Amino acid sequence: MDEYLVKNADEIPTPALLVYKEAVAHNIKTIGEMMGGYERLRPHIKTHKMAQVAKMEMAAGIDKFKCATPKEAAMLAALGAADILISYHMVGANIGRVVDLKKSYPALDLKVIADDANNIQALSDACVQADLILGVMLDLNTGMDRTGAPVGEPAVVLATQIHDAPGLTFEGLHVYDGHVGNPDADQRKETALDSIGQAIETRRLIAESGVAVPKLVASGSPGFEHTRLVDEVDEVSPGTWIFWDTGYGDQLVDSPFRWAALVLSRVISTTQDDLMTLDAGSKSIAPDTPEPHFRGLGLPDNVTFVRRNEEHQLLRLPQGTPRPNVGDTFYLVPRHVCTTVNLWDDVYVIDENGQFVETWSVDARGH
Ligand SMILES: Cc1ncc(COP(=O)(O)O)c(C=O)c1O
């Protein structure tokens, strides 16, 4: 708790998203140690969406990135990132945005993912028309069942299509193992290795058919713990590790990552004895998880989450809990930090002495 107390918190209007620079630096250093350097790390920047955090990553030696939106890709390109994978399917008018980005940065190694024959054709047509070359990775479904070509023969067909399509280069396989999240460590390992095993086998089939598969990029924060140890995995792409949250932290209890983004909130009302209302509602902490959406440092464990509105969080305190005063501050750790960050235009940066020193903008907020 003490490590998160901000000495000059009275200068910060609430609600506010705080980013602890030292914790971010710790997480960057830690992942580098886990990975034996940054060569095989392609962090997903959708968690932070901030140029200042991307700069910290680049300063540490991270030179390739994953992102979800053209806006995030544009932010990275403007910072001088040389290798960007948009791990999201560019369809409709988004194809034009990617083409424009590539035109603006011809030397940029820009890649997108795809899993559909018509979409691959549309990407190829747009690139031919614009007279440029775009990298495409085949998105593979290894069990998450969200997107991705089925493993095996269907993937060979699509990989061949990308390889043969004018205007495109086939850059390999992309796997997001979002189904790897079991709180049981052994089961998590089993699911992660099963997922990556399917991708490795598919890579072998594609190569056997005569199409080289330059890269296999895989995994989020729970899966990379295991897939980073698999030689055939060229790069891992976790995102949440940079800020960490209770959603992952409560499951991956031995994780070395620290919470680095917390919401500072104040009590705005205590009109009934055991109730208190905080100024952090669903417009401050993302409500896209089951309740509770945050953990309040210093709040009793058995506090009841009574109601949540846009700008209000009503809590019932257990009997005997000292009554807080209006204006008291609480530090809230989000359950899902990625969607919480996207709610903010700016964050309040806290230095290693616990001082609020500057604000950073969430540059790539939105799409
Ligand atoms: C395609 C893709 N890759 C990587 C990640 C990063 O995963 P995590 O947030 O578990 O680190 C995500 C997360 O949503 C994702 O959708």
Tab-separated table of C-alpha atoms and ligand atoms in Angstrom, residues 44 46-47 66 87 146 174 176 219-222 237-241 248 338, ligand 1:
chain	number	residue	atom	x	y	z
A	44	HIS	CA	1.239	-5.453	-27.423
A	46	LYS	CA	-2.972	-1.762	-26.509
A	47	THR	CA	-2.600	-1.866	-22.724
A	66	LYS	CA	2.187	-5.350	-31.705
A	87	SER	CA	-2.772	-7.904	-34.840
A	146	ARG	CA	-12.450	-15.771	-31.501
A	174	HIS	CA	-0.020	-15.287	-35.569
A	176	TYR	CA	-3.374	-15.342	-29.696
A	219	SER	CA	0.690	-15.449	-26.753
A	220	GLY	CA	-0.613	-13.004	-24.230
A	221	SER	CA	0.478	-12.512	-20.629
A	222	PRO	CA	-0.640	-15.887	-19.197
A	237	SER	CA	3.392	-10.723	-27.653
A	238	PRO	CA	1.969	-10.110	-24.170
A	239	GLY	CA	0.450	-6.728	-23.342
A	240	THR	CA	-0.979	-6.520	-19.826
A	241	TRP	CA	2.406	-7.172	-18.157
A	248	TYR	CA	-4.440	-11.484	-14.067
A	338	CYS	CA	-6.351	-2.184	-20.702
B	1	LIG	C1	-4.235	-10.441	-30.439
B	1	LIG	C2	-3.723	-10.209	-29.064
B	1	LIG	N1	-2.428	-10.390	-28.823
B	1	LIG	C3	-1.901	-10.176	-27.598
B	1	LIG	C4	-2.674	-9.762	-26.545
B	1	LIG	C5	-2.037	-9.497	-25.221
B	1	LIG	O1	-2.550	-10.287	-24.239
B	1	LIG	P1	-2.489	-9.937	-22.683
B	1	LIG	O2	-3.337	-8.767	-22.454
B	1	LIG	O3	-2.977	-11.173	-22.060
B	1	LIG	O4	-1.075	-9.690	-22.346
B	1	LIG	C6	-4.065	-9.575	-26.759
B	1	LIG	C7	-4.955	-9.162	-25.652
B	1	LIG	O5	-6.113	-8.900	-25.777
B	1	LIG	C8	-4.595	-9.790	-28.051
B	1	LIG	O6	-5.897	-9.618	-28.315
